[in-house]
Coordinates of C-alpha atoms and ligand atoms in Angstrom, one line a residue:
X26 CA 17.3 27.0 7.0
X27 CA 17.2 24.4 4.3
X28 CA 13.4 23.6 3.9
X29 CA 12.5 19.7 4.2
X30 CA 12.5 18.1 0.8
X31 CA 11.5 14.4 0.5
X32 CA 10.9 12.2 -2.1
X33 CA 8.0 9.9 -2.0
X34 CA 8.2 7.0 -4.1
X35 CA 4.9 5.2 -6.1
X36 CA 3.4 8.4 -4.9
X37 CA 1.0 8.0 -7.9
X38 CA -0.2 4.8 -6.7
X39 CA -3.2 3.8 -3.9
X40 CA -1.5 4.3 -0.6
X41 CA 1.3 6.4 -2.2
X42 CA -1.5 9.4 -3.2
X43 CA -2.9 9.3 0.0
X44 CA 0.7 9.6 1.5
X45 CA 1.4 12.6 -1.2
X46 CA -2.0 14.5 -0.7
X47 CA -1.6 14.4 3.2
X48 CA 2.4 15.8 2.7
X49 CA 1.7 18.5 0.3
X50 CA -1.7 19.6 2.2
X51 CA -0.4 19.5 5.7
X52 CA 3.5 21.0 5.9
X53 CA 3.6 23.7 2.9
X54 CA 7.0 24.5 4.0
X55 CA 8.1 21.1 2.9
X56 CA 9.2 20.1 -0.7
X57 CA 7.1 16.7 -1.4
X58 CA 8.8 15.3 -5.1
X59 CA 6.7 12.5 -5.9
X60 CA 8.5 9.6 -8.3
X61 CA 6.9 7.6 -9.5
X62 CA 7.2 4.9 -13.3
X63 CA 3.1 5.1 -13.3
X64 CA 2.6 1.2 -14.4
X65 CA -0.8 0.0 -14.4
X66 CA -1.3 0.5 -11.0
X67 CA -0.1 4.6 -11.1
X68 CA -2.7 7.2 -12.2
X69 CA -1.8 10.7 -12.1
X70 CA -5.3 11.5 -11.9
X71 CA -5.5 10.2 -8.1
X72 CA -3.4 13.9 -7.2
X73 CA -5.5 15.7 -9.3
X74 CA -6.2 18.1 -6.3
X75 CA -3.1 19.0 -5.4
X76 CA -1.2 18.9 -8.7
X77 CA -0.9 22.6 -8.6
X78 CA 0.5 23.4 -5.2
X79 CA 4.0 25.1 -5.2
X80 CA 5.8 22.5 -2.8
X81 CA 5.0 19.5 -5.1
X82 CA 6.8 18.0 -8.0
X83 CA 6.2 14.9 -9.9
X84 CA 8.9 13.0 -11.8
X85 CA 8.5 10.1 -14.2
X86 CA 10.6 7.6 -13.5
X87 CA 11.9 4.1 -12.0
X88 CA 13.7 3.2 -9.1
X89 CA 15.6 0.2 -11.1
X90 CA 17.6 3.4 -12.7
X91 CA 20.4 3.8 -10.6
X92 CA 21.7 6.6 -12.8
X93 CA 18.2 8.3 -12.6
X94 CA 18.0 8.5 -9.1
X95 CA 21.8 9.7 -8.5
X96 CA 21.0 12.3 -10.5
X97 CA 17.7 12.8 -9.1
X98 CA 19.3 12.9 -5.3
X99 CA 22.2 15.3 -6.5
X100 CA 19.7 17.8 -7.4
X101 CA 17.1 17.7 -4.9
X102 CA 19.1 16.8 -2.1
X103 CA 16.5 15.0 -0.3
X104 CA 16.1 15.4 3.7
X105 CA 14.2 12.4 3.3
X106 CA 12.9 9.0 1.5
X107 CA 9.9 7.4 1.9
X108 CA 9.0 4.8 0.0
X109 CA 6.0 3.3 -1.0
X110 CA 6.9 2.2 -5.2
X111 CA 6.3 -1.8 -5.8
X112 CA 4.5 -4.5 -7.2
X113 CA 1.6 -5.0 -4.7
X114 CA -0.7 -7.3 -6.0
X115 CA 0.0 -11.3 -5.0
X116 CA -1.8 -13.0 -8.0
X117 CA 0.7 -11.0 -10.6
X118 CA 3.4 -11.9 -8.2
X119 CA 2.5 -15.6 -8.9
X120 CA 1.9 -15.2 -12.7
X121 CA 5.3 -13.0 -13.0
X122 CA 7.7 -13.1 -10.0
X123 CA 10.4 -11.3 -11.5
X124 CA 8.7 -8.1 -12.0
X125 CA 8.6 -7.9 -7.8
X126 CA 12.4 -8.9 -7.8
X127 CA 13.0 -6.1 -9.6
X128 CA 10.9 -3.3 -8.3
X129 CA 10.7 -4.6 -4.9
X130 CA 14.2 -5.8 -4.3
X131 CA 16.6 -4.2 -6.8
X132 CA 14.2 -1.2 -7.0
X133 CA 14.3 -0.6 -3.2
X134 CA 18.7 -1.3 -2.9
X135 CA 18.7 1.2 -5.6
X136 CA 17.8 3.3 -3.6
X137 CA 19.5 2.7 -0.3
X138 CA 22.8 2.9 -2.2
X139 CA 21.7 6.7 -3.5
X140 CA 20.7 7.7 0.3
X141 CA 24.0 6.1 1.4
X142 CA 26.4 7.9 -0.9
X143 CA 24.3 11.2 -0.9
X144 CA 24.3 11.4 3.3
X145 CA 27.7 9.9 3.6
X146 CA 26.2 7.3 5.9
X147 CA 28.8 5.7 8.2
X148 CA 28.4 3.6 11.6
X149 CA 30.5 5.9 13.2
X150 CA 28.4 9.0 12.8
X151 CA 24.9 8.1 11.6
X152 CA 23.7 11.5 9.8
X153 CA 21.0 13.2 11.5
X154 CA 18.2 14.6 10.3
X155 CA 18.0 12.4 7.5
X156 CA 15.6 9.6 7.2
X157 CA 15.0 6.5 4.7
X158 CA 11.6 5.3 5.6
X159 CA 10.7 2.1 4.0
X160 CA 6.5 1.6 4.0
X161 CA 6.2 -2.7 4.0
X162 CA 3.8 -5.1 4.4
X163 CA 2.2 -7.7 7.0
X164 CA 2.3 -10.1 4.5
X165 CA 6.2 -10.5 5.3
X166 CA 5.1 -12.1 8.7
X167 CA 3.3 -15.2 7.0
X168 CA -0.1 -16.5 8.1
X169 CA -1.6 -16.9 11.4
X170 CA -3.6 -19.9 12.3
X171 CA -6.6 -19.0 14.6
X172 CA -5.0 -17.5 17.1
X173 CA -2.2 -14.3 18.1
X174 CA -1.4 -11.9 16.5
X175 CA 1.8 -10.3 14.6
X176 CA 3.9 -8.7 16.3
X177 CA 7.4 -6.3 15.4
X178 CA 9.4 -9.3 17.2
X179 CA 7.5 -12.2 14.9
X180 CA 9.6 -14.1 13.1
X181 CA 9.5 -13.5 9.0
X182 CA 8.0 -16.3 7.3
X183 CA 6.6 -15.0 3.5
X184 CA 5.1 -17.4 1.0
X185 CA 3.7 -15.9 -1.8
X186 CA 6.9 -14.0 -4.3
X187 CA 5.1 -10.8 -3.5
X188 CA 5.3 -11.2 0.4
X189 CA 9.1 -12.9 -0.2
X190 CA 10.1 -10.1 -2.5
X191 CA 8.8 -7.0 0.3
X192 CA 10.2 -9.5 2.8
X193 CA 13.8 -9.3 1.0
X194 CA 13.5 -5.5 1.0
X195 CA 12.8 -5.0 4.6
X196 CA 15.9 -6.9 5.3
X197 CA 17.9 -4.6 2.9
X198 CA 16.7 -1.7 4.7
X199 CA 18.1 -3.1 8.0
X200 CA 21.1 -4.7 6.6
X201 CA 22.0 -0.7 5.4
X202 CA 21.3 0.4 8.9
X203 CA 23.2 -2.1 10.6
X204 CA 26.1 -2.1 7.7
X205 CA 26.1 1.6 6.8
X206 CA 24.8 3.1 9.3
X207 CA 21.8 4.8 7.1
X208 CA 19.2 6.1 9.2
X209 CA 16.2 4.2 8.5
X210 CA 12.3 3.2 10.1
X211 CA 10.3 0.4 8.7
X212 CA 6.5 -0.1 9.0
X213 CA 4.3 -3.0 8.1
X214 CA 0.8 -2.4 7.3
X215 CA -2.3 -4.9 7.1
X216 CA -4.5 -4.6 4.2
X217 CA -5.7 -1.2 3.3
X218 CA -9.1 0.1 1.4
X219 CA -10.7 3.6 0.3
X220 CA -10.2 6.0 -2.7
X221 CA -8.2 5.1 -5.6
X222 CA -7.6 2.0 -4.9
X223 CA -7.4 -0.4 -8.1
X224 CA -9.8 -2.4 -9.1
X225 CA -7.3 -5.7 -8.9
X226 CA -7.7 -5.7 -5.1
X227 CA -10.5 -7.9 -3.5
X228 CA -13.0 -4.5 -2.4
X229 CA -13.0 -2.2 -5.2
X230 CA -13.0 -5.5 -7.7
X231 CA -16.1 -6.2 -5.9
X232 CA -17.2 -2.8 -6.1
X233 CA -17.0 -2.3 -9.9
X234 CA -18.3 -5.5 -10.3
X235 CA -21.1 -5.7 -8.4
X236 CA -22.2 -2.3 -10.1
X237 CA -21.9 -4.3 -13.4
X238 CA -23.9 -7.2 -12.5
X239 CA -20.8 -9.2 -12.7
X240 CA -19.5 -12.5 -10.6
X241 CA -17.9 -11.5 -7.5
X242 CA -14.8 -13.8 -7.4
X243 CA -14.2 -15.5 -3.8
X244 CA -11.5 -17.6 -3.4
X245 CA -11.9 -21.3 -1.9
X246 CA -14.2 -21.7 0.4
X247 CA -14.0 -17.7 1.4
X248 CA -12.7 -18.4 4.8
X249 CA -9.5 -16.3 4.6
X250 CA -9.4 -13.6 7.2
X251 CA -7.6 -9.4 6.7
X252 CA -7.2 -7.1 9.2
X253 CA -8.8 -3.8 7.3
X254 CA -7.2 -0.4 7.5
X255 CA -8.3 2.6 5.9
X256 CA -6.2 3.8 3.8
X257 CA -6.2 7.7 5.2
X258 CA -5.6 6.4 8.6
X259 CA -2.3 4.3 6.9
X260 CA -0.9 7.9 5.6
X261 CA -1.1 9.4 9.0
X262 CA 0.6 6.3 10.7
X263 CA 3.0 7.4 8.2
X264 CA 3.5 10.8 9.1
X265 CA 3.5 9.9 12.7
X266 CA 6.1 7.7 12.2
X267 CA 8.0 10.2 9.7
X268 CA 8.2 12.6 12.2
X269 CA 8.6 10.5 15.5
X270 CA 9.9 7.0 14.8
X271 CA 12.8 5.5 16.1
X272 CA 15.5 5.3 14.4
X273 CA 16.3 1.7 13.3
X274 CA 12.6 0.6 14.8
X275 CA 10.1 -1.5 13.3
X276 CA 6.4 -0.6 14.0
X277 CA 3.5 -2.7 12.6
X278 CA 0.4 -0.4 11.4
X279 CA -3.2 -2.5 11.5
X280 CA -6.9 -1.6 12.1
X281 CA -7.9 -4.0 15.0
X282 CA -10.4 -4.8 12.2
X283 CA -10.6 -9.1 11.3
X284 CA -13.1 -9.8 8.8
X285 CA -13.3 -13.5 6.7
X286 CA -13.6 -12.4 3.1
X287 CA -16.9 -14.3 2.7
X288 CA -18.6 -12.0 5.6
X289 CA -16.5 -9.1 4.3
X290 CA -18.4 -9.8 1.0
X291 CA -21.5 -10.4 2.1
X292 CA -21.4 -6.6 4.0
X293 CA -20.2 -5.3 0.7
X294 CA -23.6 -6.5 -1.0
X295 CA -25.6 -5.3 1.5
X296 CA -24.0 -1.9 1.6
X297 CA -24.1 -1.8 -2.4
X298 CA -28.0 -2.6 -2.3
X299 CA -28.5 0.1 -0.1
X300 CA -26.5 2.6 -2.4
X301 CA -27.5 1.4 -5.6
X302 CA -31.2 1.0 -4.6
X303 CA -31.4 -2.9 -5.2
X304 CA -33.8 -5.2 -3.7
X305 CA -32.5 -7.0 -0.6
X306 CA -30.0 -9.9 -1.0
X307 CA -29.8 -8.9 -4.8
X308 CA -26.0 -8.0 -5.2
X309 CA -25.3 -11.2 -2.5
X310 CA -26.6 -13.4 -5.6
X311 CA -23.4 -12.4 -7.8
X312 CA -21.0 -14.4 -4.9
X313 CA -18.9 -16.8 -7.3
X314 CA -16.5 -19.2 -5.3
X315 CA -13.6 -19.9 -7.7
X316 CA -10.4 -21.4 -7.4
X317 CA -8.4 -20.7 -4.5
X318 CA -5.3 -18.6 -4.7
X319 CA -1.9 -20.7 -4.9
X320 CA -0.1 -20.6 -1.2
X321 CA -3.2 -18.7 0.2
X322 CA -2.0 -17.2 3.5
X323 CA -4.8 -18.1 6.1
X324 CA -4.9 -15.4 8.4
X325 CA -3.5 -11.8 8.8
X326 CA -3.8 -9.8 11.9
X327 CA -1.8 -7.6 13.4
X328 CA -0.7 -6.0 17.0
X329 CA -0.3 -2.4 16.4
X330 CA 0.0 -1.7 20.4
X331 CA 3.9 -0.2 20.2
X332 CA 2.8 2.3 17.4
X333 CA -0.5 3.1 19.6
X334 CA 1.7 3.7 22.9
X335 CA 4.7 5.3 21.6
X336 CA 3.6 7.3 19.3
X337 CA 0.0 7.8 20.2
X338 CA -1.7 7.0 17.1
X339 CA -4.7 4.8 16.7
X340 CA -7.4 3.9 13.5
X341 CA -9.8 7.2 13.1
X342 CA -12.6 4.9 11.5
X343 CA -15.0 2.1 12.5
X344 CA -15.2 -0.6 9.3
X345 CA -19.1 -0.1 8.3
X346 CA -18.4 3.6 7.8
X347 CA -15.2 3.4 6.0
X348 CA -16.3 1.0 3.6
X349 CA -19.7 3.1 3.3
X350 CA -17.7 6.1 2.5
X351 CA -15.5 4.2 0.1
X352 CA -18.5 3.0 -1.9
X353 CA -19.5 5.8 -2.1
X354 CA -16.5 7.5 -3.3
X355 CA -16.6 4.6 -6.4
X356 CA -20.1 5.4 -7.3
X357 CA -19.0 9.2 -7.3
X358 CA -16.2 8.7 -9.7
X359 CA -17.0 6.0 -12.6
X360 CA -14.6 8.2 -15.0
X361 CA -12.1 7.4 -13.0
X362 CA -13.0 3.3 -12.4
X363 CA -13.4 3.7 -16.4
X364 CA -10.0 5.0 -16.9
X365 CA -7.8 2.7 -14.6
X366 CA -9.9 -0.3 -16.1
X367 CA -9.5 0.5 -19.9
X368 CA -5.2 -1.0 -20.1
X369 CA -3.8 -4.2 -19.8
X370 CA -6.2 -5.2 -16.7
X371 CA -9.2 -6.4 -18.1
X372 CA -6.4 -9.0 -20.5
X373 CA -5.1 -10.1 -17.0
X374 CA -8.4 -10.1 -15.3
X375 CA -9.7 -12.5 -18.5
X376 CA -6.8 -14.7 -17.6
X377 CA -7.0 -14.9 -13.9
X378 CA -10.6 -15.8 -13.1
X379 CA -11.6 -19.1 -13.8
X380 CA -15.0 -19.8 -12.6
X381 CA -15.5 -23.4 -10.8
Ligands
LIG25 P1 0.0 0.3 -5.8 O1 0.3 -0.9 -6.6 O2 -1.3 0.9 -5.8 O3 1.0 1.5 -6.2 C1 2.4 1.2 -6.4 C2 2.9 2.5 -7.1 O4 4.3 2.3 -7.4 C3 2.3 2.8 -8.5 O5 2.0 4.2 -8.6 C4 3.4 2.4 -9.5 O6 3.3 3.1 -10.7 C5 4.6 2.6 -8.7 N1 5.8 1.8 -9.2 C6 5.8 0.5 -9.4 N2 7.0 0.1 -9.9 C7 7.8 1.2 -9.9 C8 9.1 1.5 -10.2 N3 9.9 0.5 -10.6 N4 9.6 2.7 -10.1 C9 8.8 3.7 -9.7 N5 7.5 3.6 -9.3 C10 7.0 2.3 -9.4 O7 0.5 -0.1 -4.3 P2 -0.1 0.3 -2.9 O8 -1.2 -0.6 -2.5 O9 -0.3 1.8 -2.9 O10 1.1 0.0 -1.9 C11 2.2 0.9 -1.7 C12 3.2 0.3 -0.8 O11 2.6 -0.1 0.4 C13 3.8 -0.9 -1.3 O12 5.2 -0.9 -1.0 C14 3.1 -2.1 -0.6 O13 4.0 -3.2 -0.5 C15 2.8 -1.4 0.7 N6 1.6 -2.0 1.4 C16 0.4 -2.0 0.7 C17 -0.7 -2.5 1.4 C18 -2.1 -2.6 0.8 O14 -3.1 -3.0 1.4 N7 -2.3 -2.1 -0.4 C19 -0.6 -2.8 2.8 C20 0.6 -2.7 3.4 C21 1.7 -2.3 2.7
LIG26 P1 -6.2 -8.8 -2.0 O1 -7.0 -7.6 -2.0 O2 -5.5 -9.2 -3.3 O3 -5.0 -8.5 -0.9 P2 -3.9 -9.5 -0.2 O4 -3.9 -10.7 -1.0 O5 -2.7 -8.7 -0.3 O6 -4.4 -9.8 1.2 O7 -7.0 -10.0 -1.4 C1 -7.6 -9.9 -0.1 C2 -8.2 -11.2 0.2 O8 -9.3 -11.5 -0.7 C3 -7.2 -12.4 0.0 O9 -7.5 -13.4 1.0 C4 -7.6 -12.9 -1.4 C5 -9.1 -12.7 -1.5 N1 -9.6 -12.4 -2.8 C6 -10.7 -13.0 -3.3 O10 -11.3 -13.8 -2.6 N2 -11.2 -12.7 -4.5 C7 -10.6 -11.7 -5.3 O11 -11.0 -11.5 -6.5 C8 -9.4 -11.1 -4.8 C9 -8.7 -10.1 -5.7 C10 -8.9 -11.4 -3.6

């Protein structure tokens, strides 16, 4: 029997590595091929542990090359897709929209056209064991007001180029389904934090620059509200859904977890005190408001119940301890803060912070 081989994409990203580390380690009877262009936000060093293992395999490369990734699915012959590779972060999406139309849009229709051609996908027989899994984003849903929750059924409604460009995407992926008949599962995640997770993104910013005795940038008034996921209990949602979704179903992936980033903040400080032996209230006094992001989506929370019923899965980690053990993990590996800090991101971080 033909052993599974699947190609992650952006598996050298955050969410991708965790996604990788969790394939490789848990079915060695797999083939896990990892592509990935490593931009900014790819570091090779976040699979540093399982590098080595026989059933992984890591290509260079982007998902924009059509001739690439025909070549690349004639010889692997993938099983399966899943893919993770993007833009991810909203204030480049703003500064630079194009960059998400490409990897996001014509980066992800890429490579439904390769899965297509390569599993001879046709509505009349919908290949089987064959899977294009497509990992998205709440942000697609647009923001809440007080109030609800998303759910699979809520109407798309992105603002920001990043949410519009992930939002395009997803309806890609169901237009191939629906056209094609390519076998495909979506998932849309809230906001996820832990290891490797680059310093761009609002708790590891904070992180490395509380430990500097830097400004802590809040936007506006701080009053913005994330549903927090960490990022290990994402990569099994993944799997579950891998391995059990429906075929042509949607299911949204969240922590039950709402925290306003100002409170979010404030537990940070308290938390980094503790670790970094500060007096009380010490790291609280580096809270900068600054200027509020462009089209700042108010609230994101979301109704994971379909994914906790159906296919039994549910959050492993209550907030205070995840985010302890994520400090933790930053204080543990300056070399690596230090390396993913020294290219273009400081430039862009010079550029984006204007303090009121
Ligand atoms: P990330 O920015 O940390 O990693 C993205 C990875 O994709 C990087 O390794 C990068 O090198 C790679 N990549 C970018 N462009 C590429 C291209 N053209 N070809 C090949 N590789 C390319 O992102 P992340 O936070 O790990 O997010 C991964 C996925 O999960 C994204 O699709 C994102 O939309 C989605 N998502 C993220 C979150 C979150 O909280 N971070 C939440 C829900 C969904
Ligand atoms: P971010 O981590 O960029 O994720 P997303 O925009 O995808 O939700 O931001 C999380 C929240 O924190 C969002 O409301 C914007 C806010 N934020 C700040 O207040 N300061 C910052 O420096 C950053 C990066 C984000």
């Amino acid at each position: 029997m033909k052993l599974k081989t699947i190609i992650i994409t952006g598996g050298a990203g955050f969410i991708g590595s965790h996604v990788v580390r969790l394939f490789v380690n848990k079915y060695p009877d797999y083939k896990i091929v990892n592509l990935d262009k490593l931009t900014y936000a790819g570091n090779l060093a976040n699979l540093k542990d399982i590098e080595k293992k026989s059933n992984y395999e890591f290509l260079k490369g982007d998902i924009c090359d059509a001739e690439l990734i025909q070549n690349i699915f004639e010889k692997y012959n993938f099983d399966g897709v899943i893919h993770l590779a993007a833009e991810s972060h909203v204030d480049r999406s703003i500064s630079n929209p194009m960059e998400f139309v490409k990897t996001n849009v014509i980066g992800t229709v890429t490579l439904l056209n390769a899965a297509k051609h390569f599993w001879k996908a046709s509505l009349d027989s919908i290949p089987k064991g064959n899977l294009f899994y497509h990992v998205s984003t709440d942000e697609v849903y647009g923001s809440l007001g007080k109030k609800g929750k998303f759910k699979e059924t809520t109407s798309y409604d992105p603002h920001s180029p990043y949410s519009s460009s992930k939002a395009s995407s997803d309806h890609f992926v169901r237009a191939y389904h629906d056209t094609f008949g390519l076998p495909v599962v979506i998932s849309n995640c809230s906001n996820n934090y832990g290891s490797f997770h680059f310093p761009e993104k609002l708790i590891p910013l904070a992180i490395n620059n509380i430990k500097n005795n830097k400004p802590v940038p809040v936007y506006g008034k701080g009053a913005n509200v994330r549903d927090w996921l960490f990022v290990e209990d994402h990569a099994r949602a993944i799997d579950v859904i891998y391995h059990k979704g429906k075929v042509g179903d949607t299911y949204n992936i969240g922590g039950n977890n709402e925290w306003k980033n100002i409170d979010l903040i404030k537990l940070l400080c308290k938390v980094m005190d503790e670790k970094l032996g500060r007096k009380k209230g010490e790291s609280a006094k580096l809270i900068t408001f600054v200027k509020d992001r462009a089209g700042h989506d108010l609230r994101y929370a979301i109704d994971s119940s379909k994914l906790q019923k159906k296919l039994k899965w549910r959050p492993s980690l209550k907030f205070e301890k995840g985010l302890k053990k994520t400090v933790d993990w930053y204080l543990a590996n300056e070399e690596w803060l230090k390396d993913v800090t020294s290219g273009d991101y400081q430039k862009y971080y010079d550029q984006q912070y204007v303090i009121r």
